[in-house]
Structure formats: structure tokens, C-alpha cells
Coordinates of N, CA and C in Angstrom, one line a residue:
Chain A
G1 N 0.8 -1.2 0.0 CA 0.0 0.0 0.0 C 0.9 1.3 0.0
A2 N 0.2 2.4 -0.1 CA 0.9 3.7 -0.2 C 1.4 4.1 1.2
V3 N 2.7 4.4 1.3 CA 3.2 4.7 2.6 C 3.8 6.1 2.6
V4 N 3.5 6.9 3.7 CA 4.0 8.2 3.8 C 4.8 8.3 5.1
S5 N 6.0 8.8 5.1 CA 6.8 8.8 6.3 C 7.0 10.3 6.7
Q6 N 7.2 10.5 8.0 CA 7.6 11.9 8.5 C 8.8 11.8 9.3
H7 N 9.6 12.8 9.2 CA 10.8 12.8 10.1 C 11.1 14.3 10.5
P8 N 11.3 14.5 11.8 CA 11.4 13.5 12.9 C 10.0 13.2 13.4
S9 N 9.9 12.2 14.2 CA 8.6 11.8 14.8 C 8.3 12.7 16.0
R10 N 9.4 13.2 16.6 CA 9.2 14.0 17.8 C 10.4 15.0 17.8
V11 N 10.1 16.2 18.2 CA 11.2 17.2 18.3 C 10.9 18.2 19.4
I12 N 11.9 18.5 20.1 CA 11.8 19.5 21.2 C 12.8 20.6 20.9
C13 N 12.4 21.8 20.9 CA 13.3 22.9 20.5 C 13.1 24.1 21.4
K14 N 14.1 25.0 21.4 CA 14.0 26.2 22.2 C 13.2 27.3 21.5
S15 N 12.5 28.1 22.2 CA 11.8 29.2 21.6 C 12.7 30.1 20.7
G16 N 12.3 30.4 19.6 CA 13.1 31.3 18.7 C 13.8 30.5 17.6
T17 N 13.9 29.2 17.8 CA 14.6 28.4 16.7 C 13.7 28.0 15.7
S18 N 14.2 27.5 14.6 CA 13.4 27.0 13.5 C 13.5 25.5 13.4
V19 N 12.4 24.9 13.0 CA 12.4 23.4 13.0 C 11.8 23.0 11.6
K20 N 12.5 22.0 11.0 CA 12.1 21.5 9.7 C 11.5 20.1 9.9
I21 N 10.4 19.9 9.3 CA 9.7 18.6 9.3 C 9.6 18.1 7.8
E22 N 10.1 16.8 7.6 CA 10.0 16.2 6.3 C 8.9 15.3 6.1
C23 N 8.3 15.3 5.0 CA 7.2 14.3 4.6 C 7.5 13.7 3.3
R24 N 7.6 12.4 3.3 CA 8.0 11.6 2.1 C 7.0 10.6 1.7
S25 N 6.7 10.5 0.4 CA 5.9 9.4 -0.1 C 6.9 8.4 -0.5
L26 N 6.8 7.2 0.1 CA 7.9 6.2 -0.1 C 7.7 5.3 -1.4
D27 N 6.5 5.1 -1.8 CA 6.3 4.1 -2.9 C 5.4 4.7 -4.0
F28 N 5.2 6.0 -4.0 CA 4.4 6.6 -5.0 C 4.8 8.0 -5.1
Q29 N 4.4 8.6 -6.3 CA 4.7 10.0 -6.5 C 3.4 10.8 -6.2
A30 N 3.6 11.8 -5.3 CA 2.5 12.6 -4.8 C 2.5 14.0 -5.5
T31 N 1.5 14.2 -6.3 CA 1.4 15.5 -7.0 C 1.0 16.6 -5.9
T32 N 0.3 16.2 -4.9 CA -0.2 17.2 -3.9 C 0.1 16.6 -2.5
M33 N 0.6 17.5 -1.7 CA 0.8 17.1 -0.3 C 0.1 18.2 0.6
F34 N -0.4 17.7 1.7 CA -1.1 18.6 2.6 C -0.5 18.6 4.0
W35 N -0.5 19.7 4.7 CA 0.0 19.8 6.0 C -1.2 20.1 7.0
Y36 N -1.3 19.4 8.0 CA -2.3 19.6 9.0 C -1.7 19.8 10.4
R37 N -2.4 20.5 11.3 CA -2.0 20.7 12.6 C -3.1 20.2 13.6
Q38 N -2.7 19.6 14.6 CA -3.7 19.1 15.6 C -3.2 19.4 17.0
F39 N -4.0 20.3 17.7 CA -3.8 20.6 19.1 C -4.5 19.5 19.9
P40 N -4.0 19.3 21.2 CA -4.5 18.3 22.0 C -6.1 18.3 22.1
K41 N -6.7 17.2 22.0 CA -8.1 17.0 22.1 C -8.9 17.7 21.0
Q42 N -8.2 18.1 20.0 CA -8.9 18.8 18.9 C -8.8 18.0 17.6
S43 N -9.5 18.5 16.6 CA -9.4 17.8 15.3 C -8.2 18.3 14.5
L44 N -8.0 17.7 13.3 CA -7.0 18.1 12.4 C -7.4 19.3 11.6
M45 N -6.6 20.4 11.6 CA -6.9 21.6 10.9 C -5.9 21.7 9.7
L46 N -6.5 21.8 8.5 CA -5.6 22.0 7.3 C -4.9 23.3 7.4
M47 N -3.6 23.2 7.2 CA -2.8 24.4 7.2 C -2.5 24.9 5.8
A48 N -2.1 24.0 4.9 CA -1.7 24.4 3.6 C -1.7 23.2 2.7
T49 N -1.8 23.5 1.4 CA -1.8 22.5 0.3 C -0.6 22.8 -0.6
S50 N 0.2 21.9 -0.8 CA 1.4 22.1 -1.7 C 1.4 21.2 -2.9
N51 N 1.6 21.8 -4.0 CA 1.7 21.1 -5.3 C 3.1 21.2 -5.7
E52 N 3.6 20.0 -6.2 CA 5.0 19.9 -6.6 C 5.4 21.0 -7.6
G53 N 6.4 21.8 -7.3 CA 7.0 22.8 -8.2 C 6.3 24.1 -8.2
S54 N 5.3 24.3 -7.3 CA 4.6 25.6 -7.2 C 4.5 26.0 -5.8
K55 N 4.1 27.2 -5.6 CA 3.9 27.7 -4.2 C 2.8 27.1 -3.5
A56 N 2.9 26.9 -2.2 CA 1.8 26.4 -1.4 C 0.7 27.3 -1.3
T57 N -0.5 26.7 -1.1 CA -1.7 27.5 -0.8 C -2.0 27.4 0.6
Y58 N -2.1 28.5 1.4 CA -2.3 28.5 2.8 C -3.8 28.7 3.1
E59 N -4.2 28.1 4.2 CA -5.6 28.3 4.7 C -5.6 29.6 5.4
Q60 N -6.8 30.1 5.5 CA -7.0 31.4 6.2 C -6.5 31.3 7.6
G61 N -5.7 32.3 8.0 CA -5.2 32.4 9.4 C -3.9 31.7 9.6
V62 N -3.4 31.1 8.6 CA -2.1 30.4 8.7 C -1.0 31.4 8.0
E63 N 0.0 31.7 8.8 CA 1.0 32.7 8.3 C 2.0 32.0 7.4
K64 N 2.1 32.4 6.2 CA 3.0 31.7 5.2 C 4.4 32.0 5.5
D65 N 4.7 33.1 6.1 CA 6.1 33.4 6.5 C 6.6 32.7 7.7
K66 N 5.7 32.2 8.5 CA 6.0 31.4 9.7 C 6.1 29.9 9.4
F67 N 5.3 29.5 8.5 CA 5.2 28.1 8.2 C 5.6 27.9 6.7
L68 N 6.9 27.7 6.5 CA 7.4 27.7 5.1 C 7.3 26.2 4.6
I69 N 6.7 26.1 3.4 CA 6.5 24.8 2.8 C 7.2 24.8 1.5
N70 N 8.0 23.7 1.3 CA 8.7 23.5 0.1 C 8.3 22.1 -0.4
H71 N 7.9 22.0 -1.7 CA 7.5 20.7 -2.3 C 8.3 20.6 -3.6
A72 N 9.6 20.3 -3.4 CA 10.6 20.4 -4.5 C 10.5 19.2 -5.4
S73 N 10.0 18.1 -4.9 CA 10.0 16.8 -5.7 C 8.7 16.1 -5.5
L74 N 8.4 15.1 -6.3 CA 7.1 14.4 -6.2 C 7.1 13.5 -5.0
T75 N 8.2 13.4 -4.2 CA 8.2 12.5 -3.1 C 8.5 13.2 -1.8
L76 N 8.8 14.5 -1.8 CA 9.2 15.1 -0.6 C 8.6 16.5 -0.5
S77 N 8.0 16.8 0.7 CA 7.6 18.1 1.0 C 8.1 18.4 2.4
T78 N 8.5 19.7 2.7 CA 9.0 20.0 4.0 C 8.2 21.2 4.5
L79 N 8.0 21.2 5.8 CA 7.4 22.2 6.6 C 8.4 22.8 7.5
T80 N 8.7 24.1 7.5 CA 9.7 24.7 8.4 C 8.9 25.6 9.3
V81 N 8.9 25.4 10.5 CA 8.3 26.3 11.5 C 9.4 27.3 11.9
T82 N 9.3 28.5 11.5 CA 10.3 29.5 11.7 C 10.1 30.2 13.1
S83 N 11.2 30.5 13.8 CA 11.1 31.3 15.0 C 9.9 30.7 15.9
A84 N 10.1 29.4 16.2 CA 9.0 28.7 16.9 C 8.8 29.3 18.3
H85 N 7.6 29.3 18.7 CA 7.2 29.7 20.1 C 6.4 28.6 20.7
P86 N 6.2 28.7 22.0 CA 5.5 27.6 22.7 C 4.1 27.4 22.2
E87 N 3.4 28.4 21.6 CA 2.1 28.2 21.1 C 2.1 27.4 19.8
D88 N 3.3 27.2 19.2 CA 3.4 26.4 18.0 C 3.5 24.9 18.3
S89 N 3.6 24.6 19.6 CA 3.7 23.2 20.0 C 2.4 22.5 19.6
S90 N 2.6 21.5 18.9 CA 1.4 20.8 18.3 C 1.8 19.5 17.6
F91 N 0.9 18.8 17.1 CA 1.1 17.5 16.4 C 0.9 17.9 14.9
Y92 N 1.9 17.8 14.1 CA 1.9 18.2 12.7 C 1.8 16.9 11.8
I93 N 0.8 16.8 11.0 CA 0.6 15.6 10.2 C 0.6 16.0 8.7
C94 N 1.3 15.2 7.9 CA 1.2 15.5 6.5 C 0.4 14.4 5.8
S95 N 0.0 14.7 4.6 CA -0.7 13.6 3.8 C -0.3 13.9 2.3
A96 N -0.4 12.8 1.5 CA -0.1 12.9 0.1 C -1.2 12.3 -0.7
R97 N -1.4 12.9 -1.9 CA -2.4 12.4 -2.8 C -1.7 12.2 -4.1
V98 N -2.2 11.1 -4.8 CA -1.6 10.8 -6.1 C -1.9 11.7 -7.2
S99 N -3.2 12.0 -7.3 CA -3.7 12.8 -8.4 C -4.9 13.6 -8.0
E100 N -5.1 14.7 -8.6 CA -6.3 15.5 -8.3 C -7.5 15.1 -9.2
K101 N -7.2 14.2 -10.2 CA -8.2 13.7 -11.0 C -9.1 12.8 -10.3
N102 N -10.4 12.8 -10.6 CA -11.3 11.8 -10.1 C -11.3 11.7 -8.6
L103 N -11.7 12.8 -7.9 CA -11.6 12.8 -6.5 C -12.5 11.9 -5.8
I104 N -13.5 11.3 -6.5 CA -14.4 10.4 -5.9 C -13.6 9.2 -5.4
Y105 N -12.6 8.8 -6.1 CA -11.8 7.6 -5.7 C -10.5 7.9 -5.1
N106 N -10.2 9.2 -5.0 CA -8.9 9.6 -4.6 C -8.6 9.6 -3.1
E107 N -7.8 8.8 -2.6 CA -7.5 8.8 -1.2 C -6.2 9.6 -0.9
Q108 N -6.2 10.1 0.3 CA -5.0 10.8 0.8 C -4.4 9.8 1.7
F109 N -3.1 9.7 1.7 CA -2.3 8.8 2.6 C -1.6 9.7 3.6
F110 N -1.8 9.3 4.9 CA -1.3 10.2 6.0 C 0.0 9.6 6.5
G111 N 0.9 10.6 6.9 CA 2.1 10.3 7.6 C 1.8 10.0 9.1
P112 N 2.7 9.5 9.9 CA 2.5 9.2 11.3 C 2.5 10.4 12.2
G113 N 2.8 11.6 11.7 CA 2.8 12.8 12.5 C 4.1 13.1 13.2
T114 N 4.3 14.4 13.5 CA 5.5 14.9 14.2 C 5.0 15.7 15.4
R115 N 5.5 15.3 16.5 CA 5.1 16.1 17.7 C 6.1 17.1 18.0
L116 N 5.8 18.4 17.9 CA 6.7 19.5 18.2 C 6.4 20.1 19.5
T117 N 7.4 20.2 20.3 CA 7.3 20.8 21.6 C 8.3 22.0 21.7
V118 N 7.8 23.2 21.9 CA 8.7 24.4 21.9 C 8.8 24.8 23.4
L119 N 10.0 24.9 23.9 CA 10.2 25.2 25.3 C 10.3 26.7 25.5
Chain B
S1 N -19.0 27.0 7.5 CA -17.7 26.3 7.7 C -17.8 25.0 6.9
Q2 N -16.7 24.6 6.3 CA -16.7 23.3 5.6 C -16.6 22.1 6.5
Q3 N -16.2 22.4 7.7 CA -15.9 21.3 8.7 C -17.1 20.5 9.0
G4 N -17.0 19.2 9.0 CA -18.1 18.3 9.4 C -18.3 18.4 10.9
E5 N -19.6 18.3 11.3 CA -19.9 18.3 12.7 C -20.3 16.9 13.1
E6 N -19.6 16.5 14.2 CA -19.9 15.1 14.6 C -20.6 15.1 16.0
D7 N -21.4 14.1 16.1 CA -22.0 13.9 17.4 C -22.2 12.4 17.6
P8 N -22.1 12.0 18.9 CA -21.8 12.8 20.0 C -20.3 13.2 20.0
Q9 N -19.9 14.1 20.9 CA -18.5 14.5 21.0 C -17.8 13.4 21.8
A10 N -18.5 12.8 22.7 CA -17.9 11.7 23.5 C -19.0 10.6 23.7
L11 N -18.5 9.3 23.7 CA -19.4 8.2 23.8 C -18.7 7.1 24.6
S12 N -19.4 6.7 25.7 CA -18.9 5.6 26.5 C -19.8 4.5 26.6
I13 N -19.3 3.3 26.2 CA -20.2 2.1 26.1 C -19.5 0.9 26.7
Q14 N -20.2 -0.2 26.9 CA -19.6 -1.4 27.4 C -19.2 -2.3 26.2
E15 N -18.2 -3.1 26.5 CA -17.8 -4.0 25.4 C -18.9 -4.9 25.0
G16 N -19.0 -5.1 23.7 CA -20.1 -5.9 23.1 C -21.3 -5.0 22.6
E17 N -21.4 -3.8 23.1 CA -22.4 -2.9 22.6 C -22.0 -2.4 21.3
N18 N -23.0 -1.8 20.6 CA -22.8 -1.1 19.3 C -22.5 0.4 19.6
A19 N -21.7 1.0 18.7 CA -21.4 2.4 18.8 C -21.8 3.1 17.5
T20 N -22.6 4.2 17.6 CA -22.9 4.9 16.4 C -22.5 6.3 16.5
M21 N -21.8 6.8 15.5 CA -21.3 8.2 15.5 C -21.9 8.8 14.2
N22 N -22.2 10.1 14.3 CA -22.8 10.8 13.2 C -22.0 12.0 12.7
C23 N -22.1 12.3 11.5 CA -21.4 13.4 10.9 C -22.3 14.1 10.0
S24 N -22.4 15.4 10.2 CA -23.2 16.2 9.3 C -22.3 17.3 8.6
Y25 N -22.7 17.7 7.4 CA -21.9 18.7 6.7 C -22.7 19.6 5.9
K26 N -22.1 20.6 5.3 CA -22.9 21.6 4.6 C -22.6 21.7 3.1
T27 N -21.4 21.3 2.8 CA -20.9 21.5 1.4 C -21.2 20.3 0.6
S28 N -21.0 20.4 -0.8 CA -21.1 19.2 -1.6 C -19.7 18.4 -1.5
I29 N -19.8 17.1 -1.7 CA -18.6 16.3 -1.5 C -18.4 15.3 -2.6
N30 N -17.2 14.9 -2.8 CA -16.9 13.8 -3.7 C -17.0 12.5 -3.0
N31 N -16.4 12.4 -1.8 CA -16.6 11.3 -1.0 C -16.4 11.7 0.5
L32 N -16.8 10.8 1.4 CA -16.6 11.0 2.8 C -15.9 9.8 3.4
Q33 N -14.9 10.2 4.3 CA -14.1 9.1 4.8 C -14.2 9.1 6.3
W34 N -13.9 8.0 6.9 CA -13.8 7.9 8.4 C -12.4 7.4 8.8
Y35 N -11.9 8.0 9.8 CA -10.6 7.7 10.3 C -10.7 7.4 11.8
R36 N -9.7 6.7 12.3 CA -9.6 6.4 13.7 C -8.2 7.0 14.1
Q37 N -8.1 7.5 15.4 CA -6.9 8.0 15.9 C -6.8 7.6 17.4
N38 N -5.8 6.8 17.7 CA -5.5 6.5 19.0 C -4.8 7.6 19.7
S39 N -4.9 7.8 20.9 CA -4.4 9.0 21.6 C -2.9 9.2 21.3
G40 N -2.6 10.4 20.8 CA -1.3 10.8 20.5 C -0.6 10.1 19.3
R41 N -1.4 9.4 18.5 CA -0.9 8.6 17.4 C -1.4 9.2 16.1
G42 N -0.9 8.5 15.0 CA -1.4 8.9 13.7 C -2.8 8.4 13.3
L43 N -3.2 8.8 12.1 CA -4.5 8.4 11.7 C -4.5 7.0 11.0
V44 N -5.6 6.3 11.2 CA -5.9 5.1 10.5 C -7.1 5.2 9.7
H45 N -6.9 5.0 8.4 CA -8.1 5.1 7.5 C -9.0 3.9 7.6
L46 N -10.2 4.2 7.9 CA -11.2 3.1 8.1 C -12.0 2.7 6.8
I47 N -12.6 3.7 6.2 CA -13.5 3.4 5.1 C -13.8 4.7 4.3
L48 N -13.9 4.6 3.1 CA -14.3 5.7 2.2 C -15.6 5.3 1.5
I49 N -16.5 6.2 1.5 CA -17.8 6.0 0.8 C -18.0 7.2 -0.2
R50 N -18.3 6.8 -1.4 CA -18.4 7.8 -2.5 C -19.7 8.5 -2.4
S51 N -19.8 9.6 -3.1 CA -21.0 10.4 -3.0 C -22.2 9.7 -3.7
N52 N -21.9 8.7 -4.5 CA -23.0 8.0 -5.2 C -23.3 6.6 -4.5
E53 N -22.7 6.4 -3.3 CA -23.0 5.2 -2.5 C -23.8 5.6 -1.3
R54 N -24.6 4.6 -0.8 CA -25.5 4.9 0.3 C -25.0 4.1 1.5
E55 N -24.4 3.0 1.3 CA -24.0 2.2 2.5 C -22.7 1.4 2.1
K56 N -21.9 1.2 3.1 CA -20.7 0.4 2.9 C -20.3 -0.3 4.2
H57 N -19.8 -1.6 4.0 CA -19.5 -2.4 5.1 C -18.0 -2.7 5.1
S58 N -17.4 -2.8 6.2 CA -16.0 -3.4 6.3 C -15.8 -4.0 7.7
G59 N -15.9 -5.3 7.7 CA -15.8 -6.0 9.0 C -16.9 -5.6 9.9
R60 N -16.6 -5.1 11.1 CA -17.6 -4.7 12.1 C -18.1 -3.2 11.8
L61 N -17.6 -2.7 10.8 CA -18.0 -1.3 10.5 C -19.0 -1.2 9.4
R62 N -20.0 -0.3 9.7 CA -21.0 0.0 8.6 C -21.1 1.5 8.5
V63 N -21.0 2.0 7.3 CA -21.1 3.4 7.1 C -22.3 3.7 6.2
T64 N -23.0 4.7 6.5 CA -24.1 5.1 5.6 C -23.9 6.6 5.2
L65 N -24.4 6.9 4.1 CA -24.3 8.3 3.6 C -25.6 8.7 3.0
D66 N -26.1 9.8 3.4 CA -27.4 10.4 2.9 C -27.0 11.8 2.4
T67 N -26.8 11.9 1.1 CA -26.4 13.2 0.5 C -27.5 14.2 0.5
S68 N -28.8 13.7 0.6 CA -29.9 14.7 0.6 C -30.0 15.4 2.0
K69 N -29.6 14.6 3.0 CA -29.6 15.2 4.4 C -28.2 15.7 4.7
K70 N -27.2 15.4 3.8 CA -25.8 15.8 4.1 C -25.4 15.2 5.5
S71 N -25.5 13.9 5.6 CA -25.1 13.3 6.8 C -24.6 11.9 6.6
S72 N -23.8 11.4 7.5 CA -23.2 10.1 7.4 C -23.1 9.5 8.8
S73 N -23.2 8.2 8.9 CA -23.0 7.6 10.2 C -22.1 6.5 10.1
L74 N -21.4 6.3 11.2 CA -20.4 5.1 11.4 C -20.9 4.3 12.5
L75 N -21.2 3.0 12.2 CA -21.6 2.1 13.2 C -20.6 1.0 13.5
I76 N -20.2 0.9 14.7 CA -19.2 -0.2 15.1 C -20.0 -1.2 15.9
T77 N -20.1 -2.4 15.3 CA -20.9 -3.4 16.0 C -20.0 -4.3 16.9
A78 N -20.6 -4.8 18.0 CA -19.9 -5.7 18.9 C -18.6 -5.1 19.3
S79 N -18.6 -3.9 19.9 CA -17.4 -3.2 20.2 C -16.5 -3.9 21.2
R80 N -15.2 -3.6 21.1 CA -14.2 -4.1 21.9 C -13.4 -3.0 22.6
A81 N -12.7 -3.3 23.7 CA -11.9 -2.3 24.4 C -10.9 -1.7 23.4
A82 N -10.4 -2.5 22.5 CA -9.4 -1.9 21.5 C -10.0 -0.9 20.6
D83 N -11.3 -0.8 20.5 CA -11.9 0.2 19.7 C -11.9 1.6 20.3
T84 N -11.4 1.7 21.5 CA -11.3 3.0 22.2 C -10.4 3.9 21.5
A85 N -10.9 5.0 21.0 CA -10.1 5.9 20.2 C -11.0 7.1 19.8
S86 N -10.4 8.1 19.1 CA -11.2 9.2 18.5 C -11.5 8.8 17.1
Y87 N -12.7 9.1 16.7 CA -13.1 8.8 15.3 C -13.5 10.1 14.6
F88 N -12.9 10.3 13.4 CA -13.2 11.5 12.6 C -13.8 11.2 11.3
C89 N -14.8 12.0 10.9 CA -15.2 12.0 9.5 C -14.4 13.0 8.8
A90 N -14.2 12.8 7.5 CA -13.4 13.7 6.7 C -14.1 13.9 5.4
L91 N -14.4 15.1 5.0 CA -15.1 15.5 3.8 C -14.1 15.7 2.6
Q92 N -14.3 15.0 1.6 CA -13.4 15.2 0.4 C -14.2 16.0 -0.7
G93 N -13.7 17.3 -0.8 CA -14.1 18.1 -1.9 C -12.9 18.3 -2.7
G94 N -12.4 19.5 -2.9 CA -11.1 19.8 -3.4 C -10.0 19.4 -2.4
K95 N -10.4 19.6 -1.1 CA -9.5 19.3 0.0 C -10.2 18.4 0.9
L96 N -9.4 17.7 1.8 CA -10.0 16.8 2.8 C -10.1 17.6 4.1
I97 N -11.3 17.8 4.6 CA -11.5 18.6 5.8 C -12.1 17.7 6.8
F98 N -11.6 17.7 8.0 CA -12.0 16.8 9.1 C -13.1 17.4 10.0
G99 N -13.9 16.5 10.5 CA -14.9 16.9 11.5 C -14.2 17.0 12.8
Q100 N -15.0 17.3 13.8 CA -14.5 17.6 15.1 C -14.2 16.4 15.9
G101 N -14.7 15.2 15.5 CA -14.3 14.0 16.1 C -15.3 13.5 17.2
T102 N -15.3 12.2 17.4 CA -16.1 11.6 18.5 C -15.1 10.8 19.3
E103 N -15.0 11.0 20.6 CA -14.1 10.2 21.5 C -14.9 9.0 22.0
L104 N -14.5 7.9 21.6 CA -15.2 6.6 22.0 C -14.4 5.9 23.0
S105 N -15.1 5.6 24.1 CA -14.5 4.8 25.2 C -15.3 3.5 25.3
V106 N -14.6 2.4 25.2 CA -15.3 1.1 25.3 C -14.7 0.4 26.6
K107 N -15.6 0.2 27.5 CA -15.2 -0.4 28.8 C -15.3 -1.9 28.8
P108 N -14.2 -2.5 29.3 CA -14.3 -4.0 29.3 C -15.2 -4.5 30.4

């Protein structure tokens, strides 16, 4: 089946530092990758959609200069949390989709998540 | 809001009982999906039901979709303690948007 990995699985950093999270599709090429954020006891909130080779589309209220997304290849997208603060502490989950065509059948495959703790 | 609304927010049942969770939405969709998430862990995809389908089964899971009422339900039959988790519906339009989730607790 389609596998998506994330690295690291867990990261603790000091306030003011930047953290990069990688999302890889291991056995398929993902034209589109998505980044979600989940606070404790809450649902997943879509942060941004990234298409390979183009700029990411951010959801309302998500600062693009704070959450830098790069989708340079069909198997890798990165999310960089710049100048992280304690309120950025969250569970970050990526997902990957093979094609935008025929969304009735189109599944997204989710990574295992990255838990970010900012001290 | 595109987000699905789920009820109940929390459900506590005894092992062996059935659990029903509901999801209502407002937008048009291509498909609706259900996911499970154990505490602090990643998502597990349970089932996808297309907009032209009304019911789908997978093991002890039964999902229904009523597009006229814009609602879906997830039924877990003969629940087990291992079913304890949060369950989310997710609406697939151009993007996959998650509902607020139902926290299910199955007591042995």
C-alpha cells in the first residue's frame, strides 16, 4: 500500500529556533501534499496545500512566512516552523495524494505525525 | 464552515455494545471518509464512501451516507476495548476537511 513517512517523529526545541519537518511518499509520486496541525483533544486543521513545483496555498489564518512549505519533488515536502514559540507546540501531520483527477476515488495517505514541543 | 460536525462528542459504552457516530456537513462532497486515531498517534483510514453510494461495510464497520440530508453515520458493532479511540469523519471536496471527532471509550 501507499506509505508516507515523516521525520522527525518527535522534536523538542527552544523558543526562537526553526524546525524542519520532512514528509516523504515512499512508494508513489505525490502531486499534492497537505499539512495539518492538531492541538490536544482537537481535530486536524488543514494548514496548507502544496503542489510539486509551485507555491503552497495556505488556509485562512495560517502565516505563510512562519510556516514555510517546500515541495521540490514528487516524493518530498518540507514544513519549516520559523522562530518557533510555545504556542506552535502541536502535532503536525502530512498527507499525500496521487492525483487530483477523479476525487471520488482519490485517497490521501497520511504520515504518522510529528510532535513538536517548543520550550 | 466546511468542517463536518460530529455527534456525540464523546461516547462511553460497554464491550459488546454497538457504537454509532454521526457526521453532518454543509458543502457538496466527492466522498466522505472515516478515520480512527488512538491517543497521540497517527490516523488510521477506516473506510471511504463515495457520493453515489449509500452504504458500505467493512468487517464490524458500517457506514451510511445520505447526501440529501448531508449526513453520514459510522456504526461499530460488537465493540471491543481496543476500539477505544477518537473517530473523525473527513469530507473530500477539493480538500480533505476533518470533522471535530467523537471520542469513543469502550469499557471491558
